[in-house]
Short mmCIF file of C-alpha atoms in Angstrom, two decimals:
data_model
loop_
_atom_site.label_atom_id
_atom_site.label_comp_id
_atom_site.label_asym_id
_atom_site.label_seq_id
_atom_site.Cartn_x
_atom_site.Cartn_y
_atom_site.Cartn_z
CA MET A 1 -92.95 84.88 51.29
CA SER A 2 -95.26 82.02 50.34
CA ALA A 3 -98.80 82.47 49.05
CA ALA A 4 -100.10 81.06 52.32
CA MET A 5 -98.63 84.08 54.08
CA TRP A 6 -100.62 86.51 51.93
CA LYS A 7 -102.81 87.23 54.97
CA TRP A 8 -100.58 90.20 55.47
CA THR A 9 -101.00 93.29 53.49
CA CYS A 10 -99.59 94.79 50.36
CA LEU A 11 -99.29 98.54 50.45
CA ILE A 12 -99.30 100.38 47.19
CA SER A 13 -97.22 103.48 47.24
CA HIS A 14 -96.92 105.56 44.08
CA LEU A 15 -100.05 104.36 42.36
CA LEU A 16 -100.20 107.33 40.10
CA LEU A 17 -102.67 108.75 37.65
CA SER A 18 -101.55 108.22 34.11
CA THR A 19 -102.39 110.94 31.64
CA MET A 20 -105.40 113.13 31.17
CA MET A 21 -108.86 111.92 30.24
CA SER A 22 -108.01 111.63 26.56
CA SER A 23 -105.47 108.94 27.30
CA LEU A 24 -107.98 107.08 29.45
CA ALA A 25 -109.90 106.05 26.36
CA ARG A 26 -107.65 103.07 25.79
CA GLN A 27 -107.11 100.41 28.41
CA GLN A 28 -103.46 99.85 29.29
CA PRO A 29 -101.87 96.77 30.89
CA PRO A 30 -99.76 97.32 33.98
CA HIS A 31 -96.08 97.84 33.27
CA PRO A 32 -94.12 95.15 35.13
CA LYS A 33 -90.92 97.24 35.31
CA ARG A 34 -92.41 100.37 36.83
CA PRO A 35 -91.16 101.00 40.35
CA PHE A 36 -93.30 100.24 43.36
CA ALA A 37 -92.87 99.93 47.09
CA THR A 38 -94.42 97.46 49.47
CA PHE A 39 -94.44 96.97 53.21
CA PRO A 40 -95.30 93.40 54.26
CA GLY A 41 -95.24 93.92 58.03
CA GLU A 42 -92.86 92.55 60.58
CA GLN A 43 -94.83 89.89 62.43
CA ALA A 44 -96.41 86.61 61.36
CA GLU A 45 -99.74 87.70 62.84
CA GLY A 46 -99.35 91.23 61.50
CA THR A 47 -102.46 91.67 59.39
CA PHE A 48 -103.06 95.37 58.72
CA ASN A 49 -106.43 96.81 59.70
CA HIS A 50 -106.42 100.58 59.09
CA LEU A 51 -104.32 103.33 57.59
CA VAL A 52 -104.27 107.11 57.82
CA VAL A 53 -101.98 109.58 56.08
CA ASP A 54 -100.85 112.77 57.81
CA GLU A 55 -101.94 115.54 55.46
CA ASN A 56 -99.21 117.82 56.80
CA THR A 57 -96.16 115.54 56.60
CA GLY A 58 -97.18 112.68 54.30
CA HIS A 59 -96.26 110.14 56.97
CA ILE A 60 -98.34 106.98 56.99
CA TYR A 61 -99.78 105.41 60.14
CA LEU A 62 -100.87 101.77 60.05
CA GLY A 63 -103.05 100.04 62.58
CA ALA A 64 -102.17 96.35 62.61
CA VAL A 65 -102.67 93.34 64.83
CA ASN A 66 -100.54 94.06 67.93
CA ARG A 67 -98.70 96.97 66.26
CA ILE A 68 -99.01 100.59 65.24
CA TYR A 69 -96.56 101.59 62.52
CA LYS A 70 -95.34 104.98 61.40
CA LEU A 71 -93.93 104.85 57.85
CA SER A 72 -92.29 107.37 55.58
CA ASN A 73 -94.06 108.09 52.32
CA ASP A 74 -91.79 105.56 50.60
CA LEU A 75 -92.85 102.89 53.13
CA LYS A 76 -89.75 102.84 55.32
CA VAL A 77 -90.47 102.07 58.99
CA LEU A 78 -89.84 105.12 61.16
CA VAL A 79 -91.37 104.00 64.48
CA THR A 80 -93.40 101.07 65.82
CA HIS A 81 -95.55 100.85 68.93
CA GLN A 82 -96.59 97.50 70.37
CA THR A 83 -100.24 97.16 71.46
CA GLY A 84 -100.47 93.43 72.23
CA PRO A 85 -100.93 90.55 72.74
CA ASP A 86 -102.02 90.37 76.37
CA GLU A 87 -104.09 88.25 78.75
CA ASP A 88 -107.78 88.92 78.19
CA ASN A 89 -111.25 87.43 77.79
CA PRO A 90 -114.04 89.19 75.85
CA LYS A 91 -116.48 88.28 78.64
CA CYS A 92 -114.53 90.36 81.18
CA TYR A 93 -116.50 93.55 81.73
CA PRO A 94 -115.05 95.69 83.19
CA PRO A 95 -111.73 94.35 81.88
CA ARG A 96 -109.25 92.62 84.16
CA ILE A 97 -107.03 95.71 84.28
CA VAL A 98 -109.80 97.36 86.31
CA GLN A 99 -111.06 94.50 88.45
CA THR A 100 -110.49 90.78 88.88
CA CYS A 101 -112.21 88.68 86.23
CA ASN A 102 -113.37 85.13 86.96
CA GLU A 103 -113.36 84.14 83.29
CA PRO A 104 -110.38 82.12 81.99
CA LEU A 105 -107.73 84.41 80.51
CA THR A 106 -105.79 83.60 77.35
CA LEU A 107 -103.08 85.41 75.42
CA THR A 108 -105.15 87.54 73.04
CA ASN A 109 -104.18 89.58 69.98
CA ASN A 110 -105.06 93.26 69.88
CA ILE A 111 -106.85 94.01 66.60
CA ASN A 112 -106.80 97.68 65.61
CA LYS A 113 -110.42 98.82 65.25
CA MET A 114 -110.03 102.57 64.79
CA LEU A 115 -107.17 104.87 63.81
CA LEU A 116 -107.62 108.64 63.70
CA ILE A 117 -105.29 111.64 63.58
CA ASP A 118 -106.14 114.40 66.05
CA TYR A 119 -104.37 117.25 64.29
CA LYS A 120 -105.25 119.85 66.89
CA GLU A 121 -103.36 118.02 69.65
CA ASN A 122 -100.76 116.36 67.39
CA ARG A 123 -101.71 112.82 68.42
CA LEU A 124 -102.93 109.53 67.06
CA ILE A 125 -106.04 107.84 68.49
CA ALA A 126 -105.58 104.08 68.24
CA CYS A 127 -108.37 101.86 69.57
CA GLY A 128 -108.09 98.08 69.75
CA SER A 129 -110.01 94.95 70.60
CA LEU A 130 -108.37 94.27 73.98
CA TYR A 131 -110.12 95.26 77.22
CA GLN A 132 -113.49 96.09 75.65
CA GLY A 133 -112.06 98.52 73.12
CA ILE A 134 -109.87 100.93 75.07
CA CYS A 135 -107.80 103.48 73.16
CA LYS A 136 -104.25 104.75 73.26
CA LEU A 137 -103.35 108.34 72.50
CA LEU A 138 -99.93 108.40 70.83
CA ARG A 139 -97.73 111.35 69.92
CA LEU A 140 -97.51 111.64 66.13
CA GLU A 141 -93.79 112.31 66.13
CA ASP A 142 -92.57 109.15 67.88
CA LEU A 143 -95.71 107.16 68.90
CA PHE A 144 -94.95 107.86 72.56
CA LYS A 145 -97.97 106.96 74.69
CA LEU A 146 -99.57 110.17 75.96
CA GLY A 147 -102.51 108.46 77.61
CA GLU A 148 -104.55 105.26 77.81
CA PRO A 149 -107.78 105.86 79.74
CA PHE A 150 -109.35 102.62 80.96
CA HIS A 151 -110.91 103.02 84.42
CA LYS A 152 -114.42 104.26 83.44
CA LYS A 153 -117.16 102.65 81.41
CA GLU A 154 -116.95 105.56 78.93
CA HIS A 155 -113.46 104.35 78.07
CA TYR A 156 -114.76 101.05 76.68
CA LEU A 157 -115.79 101.94 73.15
CA SER A 158 -116.57 98.56 71.58
CA GLY A 159 -116.49 94.90 72.54
CA VAL A 160 -116.52 93.60 68.96
CA ASN A 161 -113.31 91.85 67.96
CA GLU A 162 -113.40 92.87 64.31
CA SER A 163 -111.32 95.54 62.61
CA GLY A 164 -114.23 97.08 60.72
CA SER A 165 -116.60 97.39 63.66
CA VAL A 166 -115.91 101.00 64.75
CA PHE A 167 -115.92 104.30 62.90
CA GLY A 168 -115.01 107.70 64.34
CA VAL A 169 -115.37 111.29 63.14
CA ILE A 170 -113.60 114.20 64.85
CA VAL A 171 -115.34 117.59 64.96
CA SER A 172 -112.84 120.38 65.70
CA TYR A 173 -113.33 123.76 67.36
CA SER A 174 -110.98 126.71 67.70
CA ASN A 175 -112.02 127.79 71.19
CA MET A 176 -113.04 124.56 72.97
CA ASP A 177 -112.26 120.86 73.19
CA ASP A 178 -113.01 118.79 70.11
CA LYS A 179 -115.69 116.12 69.88
CA LEU A 180 -115.35 112.54 68.76
CA PHE A 181 -118.42 110.89 67.25
CA ILE A 182 -118.12 107.13 67.73
CA ALA A 183 -120.27 104.59 65.87
CA THR A 184 -119.91 100.88 66.56
CA ALA A 185 -121.53 97.50 66.23
CA VAL A 186 -122.52 96.23 69.69
CA ASP A 187 -122.44 92.45 69.13
CA GLY A 188 -125.48 91.79 71.30
CA LYS A 189 -124.24 93.94 74.21
CA PRO A 190 -126.39 97.09 74.01
CA GLU A 191 -126.34 97.49 77.79
CA TYR A 192 -122.58 98.10 77.63
CA PHE A 193 -122.08 99.99 74.39
CA PRO A 194 -124.16 102.68 72.65
CA THR A 195 -124.31 102.16 68.92
CA ILE A 196 -123.56 105.84 68.33
CA SER A 197 -122.37 108.58 70.69
CA SER A 198 -120.42 111.83 70.90
CA ARG A 199 -117.45 112.02 73.26
CA LYS A 200 -115.13 114.68 74.62
CA LEU A 201 -111.60 114.91 73.26
CA THR A 202 -109.79 116.72 76.05
CA LYS A 203 -106.57 118.62 75.46
CA ASN A 204 -104.89 116.63 78.21
CA SER A 205 -104.55 113.03 77.03
CA GLU A 206 -104.61 111.79 80.63
CA ALA A 207 -107.62 113.87 81.72
CA ASP A 208 -110.34 112.11 83.68
CA GLY A 209 -112.94 113.35 81.19
CA MET A 210 -111.33 111.90 78.07
CA PHE A 211 -114.03 110.09 76.02
CA ALA A 212 -116.77 111.17 78.44
CA TYR A 213 -120.14 111.74 76.79
CA VAL A 214 -120.55 115.32 75.62
CA PHE A 215 -123.75 115.47 77.68
CA HIS A 216 -125.13 113.04 80.24
CA ASP A 217 -127.78 113.33 82.92
CA GLU A 218 -130.41 111.07 84.41
CA PHE A 219 -132.70 111.22 81.38
CA VAL A 220 -130.72 112.41 78.34
CA ALA A 221 -127.28 111.65 76.97
CA SER A 222 -125.26 112.17 73.80
CA MET A 223 -125.83 108.62 72.65
CA ILE A 224 -128.29 106.13 71.20
CA LYS A 225 -128.53 102.56 72.46
CA ILE A 226 -130.23 99.67 70.71
CA PRO A 227 -133.27 98.68 72.85
CA SER A 228 -133.29 95.14 74.20
CA ASP A 229 -136.78 94.68 72.69
CA THR A 230 -135.22 94.90 69.24
CA PHE A 231 -133.44 91.59 69.79
CA THR A 232 -136.74 89.82 70.39
CA ILE A 233 -137.70 90.68 66.80
CA ILE A 234 -134.27 90.28 65.15
CA PRO A 235 -132.06 88.23 67.52
CA ASP A 236 -128.82 89.04 65.68
CA PHE A 237 -129.64 92.71 65.08
CA ASP A 238 -126.74 95.12 64.86
CA ILE A 239 -125.73 98.22 62.95
CA TYR A 240 -122.58 97.89 60.89
CA TYR A 241 -120.83 101.17 60.17
CA ILE A 242 -119.07 101.37 56.80
CA TYR A 243 -118.01 105.03 56.53
CA GLY A 244 -118.34 108.35 58.30
CA PHE A 245 -117.64 112.03 57.62
CA SER A 246 -118.66 115.56 58.53
CA SER A 247 -120.01 118.19 56.16
CA GLY A 248 -121.49 121.56 56.99
CA ASN A 249 -123.38 121.40 60.28
CA PHE A 250 -123.79 117.63 60.25
CA VAL A 251 -122.00 114.36 60.90
CA TYR A 252 -122.90 111.38 58.71
CA PHE A 253 -122.44 107.63 58.97
CA LEU A 254 -123.16 105.03 56.30
CA THR A 255 -124.46 101.75 57.65
CA LEU A 256 -125.75 98.27 56.96
CA GLN A 257 -128.72 97.17 59.09
CA PRO A 258 -130.77 93.95 59.17
CA GLU A 259 -134.53 94.27 58.99
CA MET A 260 -137.53 92.02 58.50
CA ILE A 261 -139.62 92.45 55.35
CA SER A 262 -142.46 90.59 53.70
CA PRO A 263 -141.58 89.63 50.11
CA PRO A 264 -144.24 90.41 47.49
CA GLY A 265 -147.02 87.82 47.64
CA SER A 266 -145.75 86.30 50.90
CA THR A 267 -147.35 86.39 54.34
CA THR A 268 -144.11 85.52 56.13
CA LYS A 269 -141.21 87.85 56.82
CA GLU A 270 -137.57 87.29 55.99
CA GLN A 271 -134.41 89.03 57.11
CA VAL A 272 -132.59 91.28 54.65
CA TYR A 273 -129.95 93.98 54.97
CA THR A 274 -130.62 97.61 54.17
CA SER A 275 -128.00 100.30 53.58
CA LYS A 276 -128.81 103.53 55.40
CA LEU A 277 -127.28 106.95 55.82
CA VAL A 278 -127.45 108.33 59.37
CA ARG A 279 -127.28 112.09 60.00
CA LEU A 280 -126.75 114.04 63.23
CA CYS A 281 -126.21 117.72 63.95
CA LYS A 282 -122.71 118.43 65.24
CA GLU A 283 -124.08 120.57 68.08
CA ASP A 284 -126.93 118.28 69.11
CA THR A 285 -126.03 116.99 72.57
CA ALA A 286 -129.34 115.13 73.03
CA PHE A 287 -129.33 113.41 69.60
CA ASN A 288 -132.80 114.76 68.75
CA SER A 289 -131.52 115.35 65.21
CA TYR A 290 -130.93 111.66 64.51
CA VAL A 291 -132.36 110.78 61.09
CA GLU A 292 -131.67 107.77 58.90
CA VAL A 293 -132.54 107.25 55.26
CA PRO A 294 -132.19 104.10 53.12
CA ILE A 295 -129.87 104.32 50.12
CA GLY A 296 -129.14 102.11 47.14
CA CYS A 297 -129.00 102.12 43.38
CA GLU A 298 -130.40 100.22 40.42
CA LYS A 299 -129.24 99.62 36.87
CA ASN A 300 -131.04 97.72 34.13
CA GLY A 301 -133.48 96.31 36.63
CA VAL A 302 -130.77 94.99 38.97
CA GLU A 303 -130.87 96.26 42.56
CA TYR A 304 -127.60 97.03 44.31
CA ARG A 305 -128.39 97.44 48.00
CA LEU A 306 -125.49 96.11 50.11
CA LEU A 307 -123.04 98.93 50.85
CA GLN A 308 -119.37 97.91 50.63
CA ALA A 309 -117.46 101.21 50.78
CA ALA A 310 -117.88 104.97 50.38
CA TYR A 311 -115.87 108.17 49.98
CA LEU A 312 -116.83 111.85 50.07
CA SER A 313 -115.47 114.09 47.32
CA LYS A 314 -116.39 117.17 45.30
CA ALA A 315 -118.28 117.19 42.02
CA GLY A 316 -115.72 119.04 39.93
CA ALA A 317 -116.66 121.36 37.08
CA ILE A 318 -117.37 118.76 34.38
CA LEU A 319 -119.47 116.36 36.43
CA ALA A 320 -121.19 119.30 38.13
CA ARG A 321 -122.56 120.52 34.80
CA SER A 322 -124.22 117.19 34.07
CA LEU A 323 -125.59 116.90 37.61
CA ALA A 324 -126.77 120.54 37.71
CA VAL A 325 -124.83 121.25 40.90
CA SER A 326 -121.89 123.44 41.91
CA PRO A 327 -118.33 122.12 41.36
CA ASP A 328 -117.78 122.43 45.12
CA ASP A 329 -120.89 120.46 46.08
CA ASP A 330 -120.28 117.29 48.06
CA VAL A 331 -120.68 114.05 46.13
CA LEU A 332 -120.71 110.66 47.82
CA PHE A 333 -119.02 107.86 45.86
CA THR A 334 -120.34 104.49 46.99
CA VAL A 335 -119.82 100.82 46.16
CA PHE A 336 -122.78 98.44 46.51
CA SER A 337 -123.03 94.73 45.87
CA LYS A 338 -126.08 93.13 44.34
CA GLY A 339 -129.16 92.28 46.37
CA GLN A 340 -130.01 92.55 50.05
CA LYS A 341 -129.81 89.07 51.52
CA ARG A 342 -126.09 88.51 52.11
CA LYS A 343 -123.86 90.60 54.30
CA MET A 344 -120.84 88.43 55.05
CA LYS A 345 -120.78 86.71 51.64
CA SER A 346 -121.86 89.40 49.24
CA LEU A 347 -122.43 88.55 45.59
CA ASP A 348 -119.66 89.43 43.15
CA GLU A 349 -121.90 91.71 41.11
CA SER A 350 -121.30 95.29 42.28
CA ALA A 351 -121.90 98.88 41.25
CA LEU A 352 -120.15 102.21 41.73
CA CYS A 353 -122.82 104.84 42.39
CA ILE A 354 -122.80 108.53 43.26
CA PHE A 355 -125.12 110.55 45.48
CA ILE A 356 -125.38 114.30 45.67
CA LEU A 357 -125.31 115.02 49.39
CA LYS A 358 -127.55 118.07 49.02
CA LYS A 359 -130.28 115.93 47.48
CA ILE A 360 -130.13 113.50 50.40
CA ASN A 361 -130.40 116.45 52.78
CA ASP A 362 -133.34 117.82 50.80
CA ARG A 363 -135.09 114.47 51.14
CA ILE A 364 -134.46 114.49 54.91
CA LYS A 365 -135.85 118.02 55.16
CA GLU A 366 -139.01 116.98 53.29
CA ARG A 367 -139.46 114.10 55.70
CA LEU A 368 -138.96 116.34 58.74
CA GLN A 369 -141.50 118.83 57.39
CA SER A 370 -144.11 116.14 56.74
CA CYS A 371 -143.61 114.58 60.17
CA TYR A 372 -144.00 117.95 61.92
CA ARG A 373 -147.25 118.34 60.01
CA GLY A 374 -148.36 115.18 61.79
CA GLU A 375 -148.10 112.92 58.72
CA GLY A 376 -147.04 109.29 59.06
CA THR A 377 -145.03 107.57 61.78
CA LEU A 378 -141.44 107.85 62.97
CA ASP A 379 -140.51 104.86 60.74
CA LEU A 380 -137.63 103.63 62.88
CA ALA A 381 -138.55 100.04 63.64
CA TRP A 382 -135.30 98.98 65.31
CA LEU A 383 -135.38 101.84 67.81
CA LYS A 384 -139.09 102.21 68.49
CA VAL A 385 -140.16 98.58 67.87
CA LYS A 386 -143.75 99.75 67.33
CA ASP A 387 -145.08 102.50 65.06
CA ILE A 388 -145.29 105.90 66.77
CA PRO A 389 -147.27 108.58 64.94
CA CYS A 390 -145.68 111.91 64.10
CA SER A 391 -146.85 114.90 66.12
CA SER A 392 -147.90 118.19 64.57
CA ALA A 393 -146.11 121.41 65.50
CA LEU A 394 -146.09 124.89 63.97
CA LEU A 395 -142.50 125.72 63.21
CA THR A 396 -140.19 126.44 60.30
CA ILE A 397 -137.81 123.65 59.32
CA ASP A 398 -134.84 124.91 57.32
CA ASP A 399 -131.72 123.18 56.00
CA ASN A 400 -130.01 123.26 59.41
CA PHE A 401 -132.91 122.13 61.61
CA CYS A 402 -131.55 120.05 64.50
CA GLY A 403 -134.68 118.50 65.93
CA LEU A 404 -136.71 118.83 69.12
CA ASP A 405 -137.56 116.41 71.91
CA MET A 406 -140.48 115.26 69.76
CA ASN A 407 -140.63 113.36 66.46
CA ALA A 408 -137.17 112.01 67.14
CA PRO A 409 -135.26 109.94 66.25
CA LEU A 410 -136.78 109.76 62.79
CA GLY A 411 -136.57 107.40 59.84
CA VAL A 412 -137.17 108.05 56.15
CA SER A 413 -139.06 105.18 54.55
CA GLU A 414 -138.50 105.98 50.86
CA MET A 415 -135.08 104.99 49.52
CA VAL A 416 -132.82 107.62 47.97
CA ARG A 417 -131.37 106.16 44.78
CA GLY A 418 -127.87 106.95 43.60
CA LEU A 419 -126.67 107.29 40.02
CA PRO A 420 -124.89 104.10 38.87
CA ILE A 421 -121.78 104.98 36.89
CA PHE A 422 -119.99 101.66 36.62
CA THR A 423 -120.84 97.99 37.27
CA GLU A 424 -118.65 94.92 37.71
CA ASP A 425 -120.10 91.42 37.42
CA GLY A 426 -117.16 89.14 38.22
CA ASP A 427 -114.74 90.86 40.61
CA ARG A 428 -116.63 92.60 43.42
CA MET A 429 -115.53 96.14 44.19
CA THR A 430 -114.57 96.54 47.86
CA SER A 431 -113.07 100.02 48.30
CA VAL A 432 -113.23 103.44 46.66
CA ILE A 433 -111.52 106.81 46.65
CA ALA A 434 -112.29 109.81 44.45
CA TYR A 435 -111.04 113.31 43.79
CA VAL A 436 -111.09 116.09 41.21
CA TYR A 437 -108.18 116.38 38.76
CA LYS A 438 -108.19 119.37 36.40
CA ASN A 439 -112.00 119.65 36.64
CA HIS A 440 -112.49 115.92 35.98
CA SER A 441 -113.97 113.63 38.62
CA LEU A 442 -111.92 110.46 38.97
CA ALA A 443 -112.68 107.41 41.07
CA PHE A 444 -110.40 104.52 41.95
CA VAL A 445 -111.92 101.26 43.17
CA GLY A 446 -110.16 98.25 44.65
CA THR A 447 -111.58 94.79 44.05
CA LYS A 448 -111.93 91.48 45.85
CA SER A 449 -109.14 89.88 43.81
CA GLY A 450 -106.67 92.70 44.46
CA LYS A 451 -107.05 94.76 41.31
CA MET A 452 -107.54 98.50 40.99
CA LYS A 453 -109.83 100.17 38.51
CA LYS A 454 -109.82 103.79 37.51
CA VAL A 455 -113.09 105.37 36.40
CA GLY A 456 -113.19 108.75 34.71
CA LEU A 457 -116.61 110.40 34.75
CA ALA A 458 -117.68 112.01 31.51
CA GLN A 459 -119.99 114.98 31.10
CA HIS A 460 -123.16 112.91 31.36
CA GLY A 461 -122.17 111.20 34.59
CA LEU A 462 -121.14 108.01 32.80
CA PRO A 463 -117.69 106.39 32.85
CA LYS A 464 -115.61 107.54 29.92
CA SER A 465 -113.20 104.64 30.30
CA VAL A 466 -111.68 102.26 32.78
CA LEU A 467 -107.99 101.59 33.36
CA LEU A 468 -107.41 98.22 35.00
CA VAL A 469 -104.30 97.73 37.09
CA ALA A 470 -103.56 94.16 38.16
CA MET A 471 -102.39 93.74 41.74
CA GLU A 472 -102.34 89.95 41.89
CA THR A 473 -98.94 89.52 43.54
CA GLY A 474 -97.51 93.00 43.92
CA CYS A 475 -97.91 96.70 43.40
CA VAL A 476 -97.48 98.93 40.39
CA GLU A 477 -96.87 102.57 39.59
CA MET A 478 -98.59 104.83 37.12
CA SER A 479 -97.60 108.42 36.46
CA GLY A 480 -99.52 111.25 38.13
CA GLU A 481 -101.09 111.48 41.61
CA ARG A 482 -99.79 109.30 44.44
CA PHE A 483 -101.96 106.73 46.20
CA ILE A 484 -101.54 104.19 48.91
CA GLY A 485 -103.71 101.10 49.23
CA LEU A 486 -104.24 98.54 51.96
CA LYS A 487 -104.70 94.99 50.76
CA MET A 488 -106.25 92.60 53.24
CA SER A 489 -106.68 88.86 53.67
CA GLY A 490 -107.68 87.08 50.46
CA HIS A 491 -106.18 89.85 48.29
CA LYS A 492 -109.18 92.14 48.89
CA PHE A 493 -108.60 95.90 48.95
CA SER A 494 -110.10 97.42 52.09
CA HIS A 495 -108.63 100.93 52.11
CA LEU A 496 -107.44 103.44 49.54
CA GLN A 497 -106.07 106.87 50.34
CA THR A 498 -104.19 109.68 48.65
CA LEU A 499 -100.63 110.54 49.69
CA VAL A 500 -99.42 114.07 50.29
#
């Protein structure tokens, strides 16, 4: 296929760890004769958007434009499910499948915006860009459609026609229906879409209550909407969700948000982007526990503030000793690009940084305690527009405090800084995955030009060495652990994931 057709994706199967850390000390070129497997897709428009790997079977599910694929772990197509194109118009709300729309309809591609495995019910949740972001529930075995709820406003999850606009986290229970936390950009339509919400995942895929808000009455609901007043201050305001996960009693999302700041020595404000971590209690149906804290890192006087990717892993014994934490403590591996002023065209300078999740939680607890002593304001400009002072209350705030109907939602003003462990000045890092291998913490990062870099963390939290694997026109194999990567338009890596 010609270079012009490189819009489609290259999947790396069998990208394997080479030897132990001692062999990492020397950089090795990729071996051109090592076996690899690729899957280019089957359609001309078939750009891949998301991938998930079934941790029980090793099967790979790909969300693409107009297709969902199920692949074997050697990238052979097992099943496909067509999701589009169809007649639609993004201005049709509700969509035309519910009521007649007076807007002109055109044949429209269905871009996959979210792909999740619901292990409890053995199904795949695939949400697209058609019809205001409705979702299909597909049986894992054969991608048979179990349900496709579309007749209620709760079924329209996002009207943004971009693959990276929605992030979901499933919270599972043994004795009740699961929850789905949904976070999405709203593209100037806050009246239609909450930016973050928790939904019901019913056992029956065709149940009327599928994707209903966990709680909803006249005054309170399991959601947060961006107030219309916010757009008078920042007309193009939105929250862009980069990553999400659950840990302990909380659900977390990592975001990019525009805000207005006054540069030093200036009386005028300018728009910049700030990376923030958002935290919610899993059991908080009123979202009183919503807290957000700015994150970033700095090395040699250079600020890296634009979040590109993130991945939650464990510290591992060796890194844990240098960080003074437990080997099983959660560590957040993040990729930032330089500066704050560009979101769509980030600078090539980037940094791989790590955060200890417990330290972020400690900072949030300190902020909660100070606010409930009546100190400061809620510091959440986009949601409150004006400063609202904290209210004093006599209560104990422990590690699992989930908020009250006061002093909420809450923002942390002081940035939590990560530990920079590797920087790249010419080929911006765009994706990351990490895991522990024989007590060593290892991180793999994909780059804008389609290369993969392997970073081994030494005992002082610094990279012991880097192994560069070129992915310019194909895929390679190294010996060790198996990986799969998703390479997007312009060669950029957007997803990395381990294979079973």
